Amino acid sequence: MRIIAALRALERATRPYDPEFAAAMERRWAELPEAVRTPGQVLGRHGVGCEGTHGVFPKCNLKCTPCYHSRGANQVRVDGPHTQEQVTAQMGLLRALRGPRAHTQLIGGEVSLLAPDDHAAALAIMRDHGREPMSFTHGDFDYDYLARLALGPDGTRRFERVSFAAHFDKFMYGRRGMERPRDEQALNPYRARFAAMFVRLRREHGVRFFLAHNMTVTPGNLDEVASVIRDCRAMGYGMFSFQPAAFLGDERRWKEKFREATPDAVWAEIERGTGTRLDYRVFENGDVRCNRTAYGFYVGRRWYPFLDGGDSRDLAVRDAFFRHFGKVTFTGTPPALLAARVTRVVVRHPSTAVTALRWLGRTVRRVGVPQLVRHRMRVRPVTFVMHQFMDADVVGPAWEMTQRGEQAEDPGLRETQERLAACHYAMAHPETGTLVPACVQHAVLDPAENAALRTLLPIVEVRTPAGSSSGTPPKEK
């Protein structure tokens, strides 16, 4: 009987599809506007979208222009118990409304201002709710902080894997050793140092990692995007994400004509940096007016897409993936268990193995066997992303109309409503039981939320010796 019970448990655990996850994606697909239900749409077919926290630690110790923070953000104390309480409530609502699996950012200010134990506790809460957490940071902290986050007091691993999104651009002021960067190239040692800390953590303690590189783009650094990609492609980042600046957050920091850095211009610079065309219609994450994504890999200095949008055979691979593997929960699933689930799908649908082998053969031919041999078969997956946030002056009225059930006649407001309806990035409000798009959070809700937090968590001024907070070059402890 024990053997039978064990076999039944194994059968349940390796079932390819979690009914709750599948139901969550069906709901997500039904919520999408008709215009974004495209053949390449990921939402509702292989995921519910990304998520983020808010109102947990809005303070940051850098001064950046532009920035999505509202005026009161830096007047709020960073508080571990408050962060854990809010993360628990927000993750509970996300778990209830968006299903058992999703990628979620621990974001809202500078995450390294949290004590390592509080930071680790927040990540553990997110994992307990089925979220794959990613910590958002400016990257200006030392290896000692990272080790204390990843390891418990006894030196054992708290996490098998950690994910960080690090934001670097020359409009971030106050970084140690470089108060005001002269250009993007000057930040490359800091970008390299940040990634190297995680390589060391994996080498010394076996903690795996995923790193995303974020960069705000304005007319002032648009022509430096390509060089950032070329200089940093081999540092260890698995994603490069670029955000054209929006008129969002503290208006005192709006010092440029942001909209001259158009989405097309930014994407063209990303393509210049990779040295190839990037087809963002193969896979779509929400509305392409908000998000453009290209999935692929480097072999040496050349980047190749996983799927060629100009090849109907590759598009058939995409369609087969959605059809047979779309409802498999990849996020947060241990590798051995994921392999068992994938194997069951292949056994049930043997044509998937044939499709995969043919795709592999085409991909090897595109790269070239000599190229693969020259680089010892080393393939580095790297994704390129562009997120286009919307300006506060259109988000506010468009959201109000959406809340009233009205459709705007003005083309600009109507476009904003359409993009909000297809938003890929949601934030939870347990007090109302609702989810809101990130643009709404930052344009409409942040100012009042931070005003309330200033009362709840006021800053206590502490005098420190002059020069103690900056002017130190990058180093590891």
Coordinates of N, CA, C and O in Angstrom, one line a residue, residues 147-312:
A147 N 26.1 38.7 1.0 CA 26.4 37.4 1.7 C 25.4 37.3 2.9 O 24.9 36.2 3.1
R148 N 25.2 38.4 3.6 CA 24.3 38.3 4.8 C 22.9 38.1 4.4 O 22.1 37.6 5.1
L149 N 22.5 38.6 3.2 CA 21.2 38.4 2.6 C 21.0 36.9 2.2 O 20.0 36.3 2.6
A150 N 22.0 36.4 1.5 CA 21.8 35.0 0.9 C 22.1 33.9 1.9 O 21.6 32.8 1.7
L151 N 22.8 34.2 3.0 CA 23.2 33.2 4.0 C 22.6 33.5 5.3 O 22.5 34.6 5.7
G152 N 22.3 32.4 6.1 CA 21.7 32.6 7.4 C 22.9 32.8 8.4 O 24.1 32.8 8.0
P153 N 22.5 33.1 9.7 CA 23.6 33.3 10.7 C 24.6 32.2 10.8 O 25.7 32.4 11.2
D154 N 24.1 31.0 10.5 CA 25.0 29.8 10.6 C 25.9 29.6 9.3 O 26.6 28.6 9.3
G155 N 25.7 30.5 8.3 CA 26.5 30.3 7.1 C 25.9 29.5 6.1 O 26.5 29.3 5.0
T156 N 24.7 28.8 6.3 CA 24.1 28.0 5.3 C 23.2 28.9 4.4 O 22.8 30.0 4.8
R157 N 22.9 28.3 3.2 CA 22.2 29.1 2.2 C 20.7 29.3 2.7 O 20.0 28.4 3.1
R158 N 20.3 30.5 2.6 CA 18.9 30.8 2.8 C 18.1 30.5 1.5 O 16.9 30.1 1.5
F159 N 18.7 30.7 0.4 CA 18.1 30.6 -0.9 C 19.0 29.8 -1.9 O 20.3 30.0 -1.8
E160 N 18.5 29.0 -2.7 CA 19.2 28.3 -3.7 C 19.6 29.3 -4.9 O 20.5 29.1 -5.6
R161 N 18.7 30.3 -5.0 CA 18.8 31.2 -6.2 C 18.3 32.6 -5.8 O 17.3 32.7 -5.1
V162 N 19.0 33.6 -6.2 CA 18.5 35.0 -6.0 C 18.5 35.7 -7.3 O 19.2 35.4 -8.2
S163 N 17.6 36.7 -7.4 CA 17.4 37.5 -8.6 C 17.5 39.0 -8.2 O 16.8 39.4 -7.3
F164 N 18.2 39.7 -9.0 CA 18.3 41.2 -8.8 C 18.2 41.9 -10.1 O 18.7 41.5 -11.1
A165 N 17.5 43.1 -10.1 CA 17.5 44.0 -11.2 C 18.3 45.2 -10.7 O 17.9 45.9 -9.7
A166 N 19.4 45.5 -11.4 CA 20.2 46.7 -11.0 C 20.1 47.8 -12.0 O 20.2 47.6 -13.2
H167 N 19.8 49.0 -11.5 CA 19.6 50.2 -12.3 C 20.9 51.0 -12.3 O 21.4 51.5 -11.3
F168 N 21.4 51.2 -13.5 CA 22.6 52.0 -13.7 C 22.4 53.0 -14.9 O 22.1 52.5 -16.0
D169 N 22.5 54.3 -14.6 CA 22.6 55.2 -15.7 C 23.2 56.5 -15.2 O 23.3 56.7 -14.0
K170 N 23.7 57.4 -16.1 CA 24.5 58.5 -15.7 C 23.7 59.6 -15.0 O 24.2 60.6 -14.5
F171 N 22.3 59.5 -15.0 CA 21.5 60.5 -14.4 C 21.2 60.1 -12.9 O 20.3 60.7 -12.3
M172 N 21.9 59.1 -12.4 CA 21.8 58.7 -11.0 C 22.9 59.4 -10.2 O 24.1 59.1 -10.5
Y173 N 22.6 60.3 -9.3 CA 23.6 61.0 -8.6 C 23.7 60.6 -7.1 O 22.7 60.3 -6.5
G174 N 24.9 60.5 -6.7 CA 25.2 60.1 -5.3 C 25.8 58.8 -5.1 O 26.1 58.3 -4.0
R175 N 26.1 58.1 -6.2 CA 26.8 56.8 -6.1 C 28.2 56.9 -5.5 O 28.9 57.9 -5.8
R176 N 28.5 56.0 -4.6 CA 29.9 56.1 -3.9 C 31.0 56.1 -5.0 O 31.0 55.2 -5.8
G177 N 31.9 57.0 -4.9 CA 33.0 57.1 -5.8 C 32.7 57.8 -7.1 O 33.7 58.1 -7.8
M178 N 31.4 58.1 -7.4 CA 31.1 58.7 -8.6 C 29.8 59.5 -8.4 O 28.7 59.0 -8.8
E179 N 29.9 60.6 -7.8 CA 28.7 61.4 -7.4 C 27.9 61.8 -8.6 O 26.7 61.7 -8.6
R180 N 28.6 62.2 -9.7 CA 27.9 62.6 -10.9 C 28.7 62.0 -12.1 O 29.6 62.6 -12.6
P181 N 28.3 60.9 -12.6 CA 29.0 60.2 -13.8 C 29.0 61.2 -15.0 O 28.1 61.8 -15.3
R182 N 30.2 61.2 -15.6 CA 30.3 62.0 -16.8 C 29.7 61.4 -18.0 O 29.2 62.1 -18.9
D183 N 29.6 60.1 -18.1 CA 29.0 59.4 -19.2 C 28.7 58.0 -18.8 O 29.0 57.5 -17.6
E184 N 28.0 57.2 -19.6 CA 27.7 55.8 -19.3 C 28.9 54.9 -19.2 O 28.9 54.0 -18.3
Q185 N 29.9 55.2 -20.0 CA 31.1 54.3 -19.9 C 31.8 54.4 -18.6 O 32.3 53.4 -18.1
A186 N 31.7 55.6 -17.9 CA 32.3 55.7 -16.6 C 31.7 54.8 -15.6 O 32.3 54.4 -14.5
L187 N 30.5 54.3 -15.8 CA 29.8 53.4 -14.9 C 30.1 51.9 -15.1 O 29.7 51.1 -14.3
N188 N 30.8 51.6 -16.2 CA 31.1 50.2 -16.5 C 31.8 49.5 -15.3 O 31.5 48.3 -15.1
P189 N 32.8 50.1 -14.7 CA 33.4 49.3 -13.5 C 32.4 49.0 -12.4 O 32.5 48.0 -11.8
Y190 N 31.4 49.9 -12.2 CA 30.4 49.6 -11.2 C 29.5 48.5 -11.7 O 29.0 47.7 -10.9
R191 N 29.1 48.5 -13.0 CA 28.3 47.4 -13.5 C 29.0 46.1 -13.4 O 28.4 45.1 -13.0
A192 N 30.3 46.1 -13.7 CA 31.1 44.8 -13.6 C 31.3 44.4 -12.2 O 31.2 43.2 -11.9
R193 N 31.5 45.3 -11.3 CA 31.7 45.0 -9.9 C 30.4 44.3 -9.3 O 30.5 43.4 -8.6
F194 N 29.3 44.9 -9.7 CA 28.0 44.4 -9.2 C 27.8 42.9 -9.6 O 27.5 42.0 -8.8
A195 N 28.0 42.7 -10.9 CA 27.8 41.3 -11.4 C 28.9 40.4 -10.8 O 28.6 39.2 -10.5
A196 N 30.1 40.8 -10.5 CA 31.1 40.0 -10.0 C 30.8 39.5 -8.6 O 31.2 38.4 -8.2
M197 N 30.1 40.3 -7.8 CA 29.7 39.9 -6.5 C 28.9 38.6 -6.5 O 29.0 37.7 -5.6
F198 N 28.0 38.5 -7.5 CA 27.2 37.3 -7.6 C 27.9 36.1 -8.1 O 27.6 35.0 -7.7
V199 N 28.9 36.3 -8.9 CA 29.8 35.2 -9.4 C 30.5 34.7 -8.2 O 30.7 33.5 -8.0
R200 N 31.0 35.6 -7.3 CA 31.7 35.2 -6.1 C 30.8 34.4 -5.2 O 31.2 33.4 -4.6
L201 N 29.6 34.9 -5.0 CA 28.6 34.2 -4.1 C 28.3 32.8 -4.6 O 28.3 31.9 -3.8
R202 N 28.2 32.6 -5.9 CA 28.0 31.3 -6.4 C 29.2 30.4 -6.3 O 29.1 29.2 -5.9
R203 N 30.4 31.0 -6.5 CA 31.6 30.2 -6.3 C 31.9 29.8 -4.9 O 32.2 28.6 -4.6
E204 N 31.6 30.7 -4.0 CA 31.9 30.4 -2.6 C 30.8 29.7 -1.8 O 31.1 28.9 -0.9
H205 N 29.6 29.9 -2.3 CA 28.4 29.3 -1.5 C 27.4 28.6 -2.3 O 26.4 28.1 -1.8
G206 N 27.6 28.5 -3.6 CA 26.7 27.7 -4.4 C 25.3 28.3 -4.7 O 24.4 27.6 -5.1
V207 N 25.2 29.6 -4.4 CA 23.9 30.3 -4.7 C 23.9 30.8 -6.1 O 24.7 31.6 -6.6
R208 N 22.9 30.2 -6.9 CA 22.7 30.6 -8.3 C 22.1 32.0 -8.3 O 21.5 32.5 -7.3
F209 N 22.1 32.6 -9.5 CA 21.6 34.0 -9.6 C 21.1 34.3 -11.0 O 21.5 33.7 -12.0
F210 N 20.2 35.3 -11.1 CA 19.8 35.9 -12.3 C 19.9 37.4 -12.1 O 19.4 38.0 -11.2
L211 N 20.6 38.1 -13.1 CA 20.7 39.5 -13.0 C 20.1 40.2 -14.2 O 20.3 39.8 -15.4
A212 N 19.4 41.3 -14.0 CA 18.8 42.2 -15.0 C 19.5 43.5 -14.9 O 19.7 44.0 -13.8
H213 N 19.9 44.1 -16.0 CA 20.4 45.5 -16.0 C 19.4 46.4 -16.5 O 18.9 46.3 -17.7
N214 N 19.0 47.4 -15.7 CA 18.0 48.4 -16.1 C 18.7 49.8 -16.4 O 19.7 50.1 -15.7
M215 N 18.1 50.5 -17.3 CA 18.7 51.8 -17.6 C 17.6 52.8 -18.2 O 16.9 52.4 -19.1
T216 N 17.5 53.9 -17.6 CA 16.6 54.9 -18.1 C 17.2 55.7 -19.3 O 18.4 56.0 -19.2
V217 N 16.4 55.9 -20.3 CA 17.0 56.5 -21.5 C 16.3 57.9 -21.7 O 15.1 58.0 -21.7
T218 N 17.1 58.9 -22.0 CA 16.6 60.2 -22.3 C 17.4 60.7 -23.5 O 18.4 60.0 -24.0
P219 N 17.1 61.9 -24.1 CA 17.9 62.4 -25.2 C 19.4 62.5 -24.8 O 20.3 62.5 -25.6
G220 N 19.6 62.6 -23.5 CA 21.0 62.9 -23.0 C 21.9 61.6 -23.0 O 23.1 61.8 -22.9
N221 N 21.3 60.4 -23.1 CA 22.1 59.2 -23.2 C 21.7 58.2 -24.2 O 22.2 57.1 -24.2
L222 N 20.8 58.7 -25.1 CA 20.3 57.8 -26.1 C 21.4 57.2 -27.0 O 21.4 56.0 -27.3
D223 N 22.3 58.0 -27.3 CA 23.4 57.6 -28.2 C 24.5 56.7 -27.5 O 25.4 56.3 -28.2
E224 N 24.3 56.5 -26.2 CA 25.2 55.6 -25.5 C 24.6 54.2 -25.2 O 25.3 53.4 -24.6
V225 N 23.4 54.0 -25.6 CA 22.7 52.7 -25.3 C 23.5 51.6 -26.0 O 23.8 50.5 -25.4
A226 N 23.9 51.7 -27.3 CA 24.5 50.7 -28.0 C 25.9 50.3 -27.3 O 26.2 49.1 -27.2
S227 N 26.6 51.3 -26.9 CA 27.9 51.0 -26.3 C 27.8 50.3 -24.9 O 28.6 49.5 -24.6
V228 N 26.7 50.6 -24.2 CA 26.5 49.9 -22.9 C 26.3 48.5 -23.2 O 26.8 47.6 -22.5
I229 N 25.5 48.1 -24.2 CA 25.2 46.7 -24.6 C 26.5 46.1 -25.0 O 26.9 44.9 -24.5
R230 N 27.3 46.7 -25.8 CA 28.5 46.1 -26.3 C 29.6 45.9 -25.2 O 30.2 44.9 -25.1
D231 N 29.6 46.9 -24.3 CA 30.6 46.8 -23.2 C 30.2 45.8 -22.1 O 31.1 45.3 -21.4
C232 N 28.9 45.6 -21.9 CA 28.4 44.9 -20.7 C 27.8 43.5 -21.0 O 27.4 42.8 -20.1
R233 N 27.8 43.1 -22.3 CA 27.1 41.9 -22.7 C 27.6 40.7 -22.0 O 26.9 39.7 -21.9
A234 N 28.9 40.6 -21.7 CA 29.5 39.4 -21.1 C 29.8 39.5 -19.6 O 30.5 38.7 -19.1
M235 N 29.2 40.5 -19.0 CA 29.5 40.7 -17.6 C 28.7 39.7 -16.7 O 29.0 39.5 -15.5
G236 N 27.6 39.1 -17.2 CA 26.8 38.2 -16.4 C 25.4 38.6 -16.3 O 24.6 37.9 -15.6
Y237 N 24.9 39.6 -17.0 CA 23.5 40.0 -17.0 C 22.7 39.2 -17.9 O 23.1 39.0 -19.1
G238 N 21.6 38.6 -17.5 CA 20.8 37.8 -18.4 C 19.7 38.6 -19.1 O 19.0 38.1 -19.9
M239 N 19.6 39.9 -18.7 CA 18.6 40.8 -19.3 C 19.1 42.2 -19.3 O 19.7 42.6 -18.4
F240 N 18.8 42.9 -20.4 CA 19.1 44.3 -20.5 C 17.8 45.0 -20.8 O 17.1 44.7 -21.8
S241 N 17.4 45.8 -19.9 CA 16.0 46.5 -19.9 C 16.2 48.0 -20.0 O 17.0 48.6 -19.2
F242 N 15.6 48.6 -21.0 CA 15.7 50.1 -21.2 C 14.3 50.7 -21.1 O 13.4 50.2 -21.6
Q243 N 14.3 51.8 -20.3 CA 13.0 52.5 -20.1 C 13.1 54.0 -20.6 O 13.9 54.8 -20.0
P244 N 12.5 54.3 -21.8 CA 12.5 55.7 -22.1 C 11.8 56.5 -21.0 O 10.8 56.1 -20.5
A245 N 12.4 57.6 -20.6 CA 11.9 58.4 -19.5 C 10.5 58.9 -19.8 O 10.2 59.3 -20.9
A246 N 9.7 59.0 -18.7 CA 8.3 59.5 -18.8 C 8.2 60.6 -17.8 O 9.0 60.7 -16.8
F247 N 7.2 61.5 -18.1 CA 6.9 62.6 -17.1 C 6.1 62.0 -16.0 O 4.9 62.1 -16.0
L248 N 6.8 61.4 -15.1 CA 6.1 60.6 -14.0 C 6.9 60.8 -12.7 O 8.1 61.0 -12.7
G249 N 6.2 60.9 -11.6 CA 6.9 61.1 -10.3 C 7.1 62.6 -10.0 O 6.2 63.4 -10.2
D250 N 8.2 62.9 -9.4 CA 8.5 64.3 -8.9 C 8.8 65.2 -10.1 O 9.9 65.1 -10.7
E251 N 7.9 66.1 -10.4 CA 8.0 67.0 -11.6 C 9.2 67.9 -11.4 O 9.7 68.5 -12.4
R252 N 9.8 68.1 -10.2 CA 11.0 68.9 -10.1 C 12.2 68.3 -10.8 O 13.2 69.0 -11.0
R253 N 12.1 67.0 -11.1 CA 13.2 66.4 -11.7 C 13.1 66.2 -13.2 O 13.9 65.6 -13.9
W254 N 12.1 66.9 -13.8 CA 11.9 66.8 -15.2 C 12.7 67.9 -15.9 O 12.3 69.0 -16.0
K255 N 14.0 67.5 -16.3 CA 14.9 68.5 -16.8 C 15.2 68.4 -18.3 O 16.0 69.2 -18.8
E256 N 14.6 67.5 -19.0 CA 14.9 67.3 -20.4 C 13.6 67.1 -21.2 O 12.5 66.9 -20.6
K257 N 13.7 67.2 -22.5 CA 12.6 66.8 -23.3 C 12.6 65.3 -23.6 O 13.0 64.8 -24.6
F258 N 12.0 64.6 -22.5 CA 12.1 63.2 -22.5 C 11.6 62.5 -23.8 O 12.2 61.5 -24.3
R259 N 10.5 63.0 -24.3 CA 9.9 62.3 -25.4 C 10.6 62.4 -26.8 O 10.2 61.8 -27.7
E260 N 11.7 63.1 -26.8 CA 12.6 63.0 -28.0 C 13.3 61.7 -28.1 O 13.7 61.3 -29.2
A261 N 13.4 61.0 -27.0 CA 13.9 59.6 -27.0 C 12.7 58.6 -27.2 O 12.2 58.1 -26.3
T262 N 12.2 58.5 -28.5 CA 11.0 57.8 -28.8 C 11.3 56.3 -28.7 O 12.5 55.8 -28.7
P263 N 10.2 55.5 -28.5 CA 10.4 54.0 -28.4 C 11.2 53.5 -29.7 O 12.1 52.6 -29.5
D264 N 10.8 54.0 -30.8 CA 11.5 53.5 -32.0 C 13.0 53.8 -32.0 O 13.9 53.0 -32.4
A265 N 13.3 55.0 -31.5 CA 14.7 55.5 -31.5 C 15.5 54.6 -30.5 O 16.6 54.2 -30.7
V266 N 14.9 54.3 -29.3 CA 15.6 53.5 -28.3 C 15.8 52.1 -28.8 O 16.8 51.5 -28.7
W267 N 14.7 51.5 -29.5 CA 14.9 50.2 -30.0 C 15.9 50.1 -31.0 O 16.7 49.1 -31.1
A268 N 16.0 51.1 -31.9 CA 17.0 51.1 -32.9 C 18.4 51.1 -32.3 O 19.4 50.5 -32.8
E269 N 18.6 51.8 -31.2 CA 19.9 51.8 -30.5 C 20.2 50.5 -29.9 O 21.4 50.0 -29.9
I270 N 19.2 49.8 -29.4 CA 19.4 48.4 -28.8 C 19.8 47.5 -29.9 O 20.8 46.7 -29.8
E271 N 19.2 47.6 -31.1 CA 19.6 46.8 -32.2 C 21.0 47.1 -32.7 O 21.8 46.2 -33.1
R272 N 21.4 48.4 -32.6 CA 22.7 48.8 -33.0 C 23.7 48.1 -32.0 O 24.8 47.7 -32.4
G273 N 23.4 48.1 -30.8 CA 24.3 47.5 -29.8 C 24.4 46.0 -30.0 O 25.5 45.4 -29.7
T274 N 23.3 45.3 -30.4 CA 23.4 43.8 -30.6 C 24.0 43.5 -32.0 O 24.4 42.4 -32.2
G275 N 23.9 44.5 -32.9 CA 24.4 44.2 -34.3 C 23.4 43.4 -35.1 O 23.9 42.9 -36.1
T276 N 22.2 43.4 -34.8 CA 21.2 42.7 -35.6 C 19.8 43.2 -35.3 O 19.6 43.9 -34.3
R277 N 18.9 42.8 -36.2 CA 17.5 43.2 -36.0 C 16.9 42.4 -34.9 O 17.1 41.2 -34.8
L278 N 16.0 43.1 -34.1 CA 15.4 42.4 -32.9 C 13.9 42.4 -33.2 O 13.2 43.5 -33.2
D279 N 13.3 41.3 -33.4 CA 11.9 41.1 -33.7 C 11.1 41.0 -32.5 O 11.1 40.0 -31.8
Y280 N 10.4 42.1 -32.1 CA 9.6 42.1 -30.8 C 8.2 41.6 -31.0 O 7.4 41.6 -30.0
R281 N 7.8 41.1 -32.2 CA 6.5 40.6 -32.4 C 6.4 39.0 -32.3 O 5.3 38.4 -32.3
V282 N 7.6 38.4 -32.2 CA 7.5 36.9 -32.0 C 6.9 36.5 -30.7 O 6.0 35.7 -30.7
F283 N 7.3 37.2 -29.6 CA 6.7 37.0 -28.3 C 6.3 38.4 -27.8 O 7.1 39.3 -27.9
E284 N 5.1 38.6 -27.4 CA 4.6 39.9 -26.9 C 4.1 39.7 -25.5 O 3.5 38.8 -25.1
N285 N 4.5 40.7 -24.7 CA 4.1 40.8 -23.3 C 3.2 42.0 -23.1 O 3.6 43.1 -22.8
G286 N 1.9 41.8 -23.2 CA 0.9 42.9 -23.2 C 0.9 43.6 -24.5 O 1.0 43.1 -25.6
D287 N 0.8 45.0 -24.4 CA 0.7 45.9 -25.5 C 2.1 46.2 -26.0 O 2.9 46.7 -25.1
V288 N 2.4 46.1 -27.3 CA 3.8 46.4 -27.7 C 4.1 47.9 -27.7 O 5.2 48.3 -27.8
R289 N 3.0 48.7 -27.5 CA 3.3 50.1 -27.3 C 3.9 50.4 -25.9 O 4.4 51.5 -25.6
C290 N 3.8 49.4 -25.0 CA 4.4 49.5 -23.7 C 5.6 48.6 -23.5 O 6.6 49.0 -22.9
N291 N 5.6 47.4 -24.1 CA 6.7 46.5 -23.9 C 7.2 45.9 -25.3 O 6.3 45.5 -26.1
R292 N 8.5 45.9 -25.5 CA 9.1 45.2 -26.6 C 10.1 44.2 -26.0 O 10.9 44.6 -25.1
T293 N 10.1 43.0 -26.4 CA 11.0 42.0 -25.9 C 11.5 41.1 -27.0 O 10.8 40.8 -27.9
A294 N 12.8 40.8 -26.9 CA 13.5 39.9 -27.8 C 14.3 38.9 -27.0 O 15.2 39.3 -26.2
Y295 N 14.0 37.6 -27.2 CA 14.6 36.5 -26.5 C 15.7 35.9 -27.4 O 15.4 35.6 -28.5
G296 N 16.8 35.7 -26.8 CA 17.9 35.1 -27.6 C 19.1 34.7 -26.8 O 19.0 34.6 -25.6
F297 N 20.2 34.6 -27.5 CA 21.5 34.1 -26.8 C 22.7 34.7 -27.6 O 22.6 34.9 -28.8
Y298 N 23.8 34.8 -26.8 CA 25.1 35.1 -27.4 C 25.9 33.9 -27.6 O 25.9 33.0 -26.7
V299 N 26.6 33.8 -28.7 CA 27.7 32.9 -28.9 C 28.9 33.8 -29.3 O 28.9 34.4 -30.3
G300 N 29.8 33.9 -28.4 CA 30.9 34.9 -28.5 C 30.3 36.3 -28.5 O 29.5 36.6 -27.6
R301 N 30.6 37.1 -29.5 CA 30.1 38.5 -29.5 C 28.8 38.6 -30.3 O 28.2 39.7 -30.4
R302 N 28.3 37.6 -30.9 CA 27.1 37.6 -31.8 C 25.8 37.2 -31.0 O 25.9 36.2 -30.3
W303 N 24.8 37.9 -31.2 CA 23.5 37.6 -30.6 C 22.6 36.9 -31.6 O 22.5 37.4 -32.8
Y304 N 21.9 35.9 -31.2 CA 20.9 35.2 -32.1 C 19.6 35.0 -31.4 O 19.5 34.8 -30.2
P305 N 18.5 35.2 -32.1 CA 17.2 35.0 -31.5 C 16.9 33.5 -31.4 O 17.4 32.7 -32.2
F306 N 16.1 33.2 -30.3 CA 15.7 31.8 -30.2 C 14.8 31.4 -31.3 O 14.9 30.2 -31.8
L307 N 14.0 32.3 -31.8 CA 13.1 32.0 -32.9 C 13.2 33.1 -33.9 O 13.2 34.3 -33.5
D308 N 13.3 32.8 -35.1 CA 13.3 33.7 -36.2 C 11.9 34.1 -36.7 O 11.2 33.2 -37.2
G309 N 11.5 35.3 -36.5 CA 10.2 35.7 -36.8 C 9.9 35.7 -38.3 O 8.7 35.7 -38.7
G310 N 10.9 35.6 -39.1 CA 10.8 35.5 -40.6 C 10.7 34.1 -41.1 O 10.6 33.9 -42.3
D311 N 10.8 33.1 -40.2 CA 10.8 31.7 -40.6 C 9.5 31.1 -40.1 O 9.3 31.0 -38.9
S312 N 8.6 30.7 -41.0 CA 7.3 30.1 -40.6 C 7.5 28.9 -39.7 O 6.7 28.5 -38.9

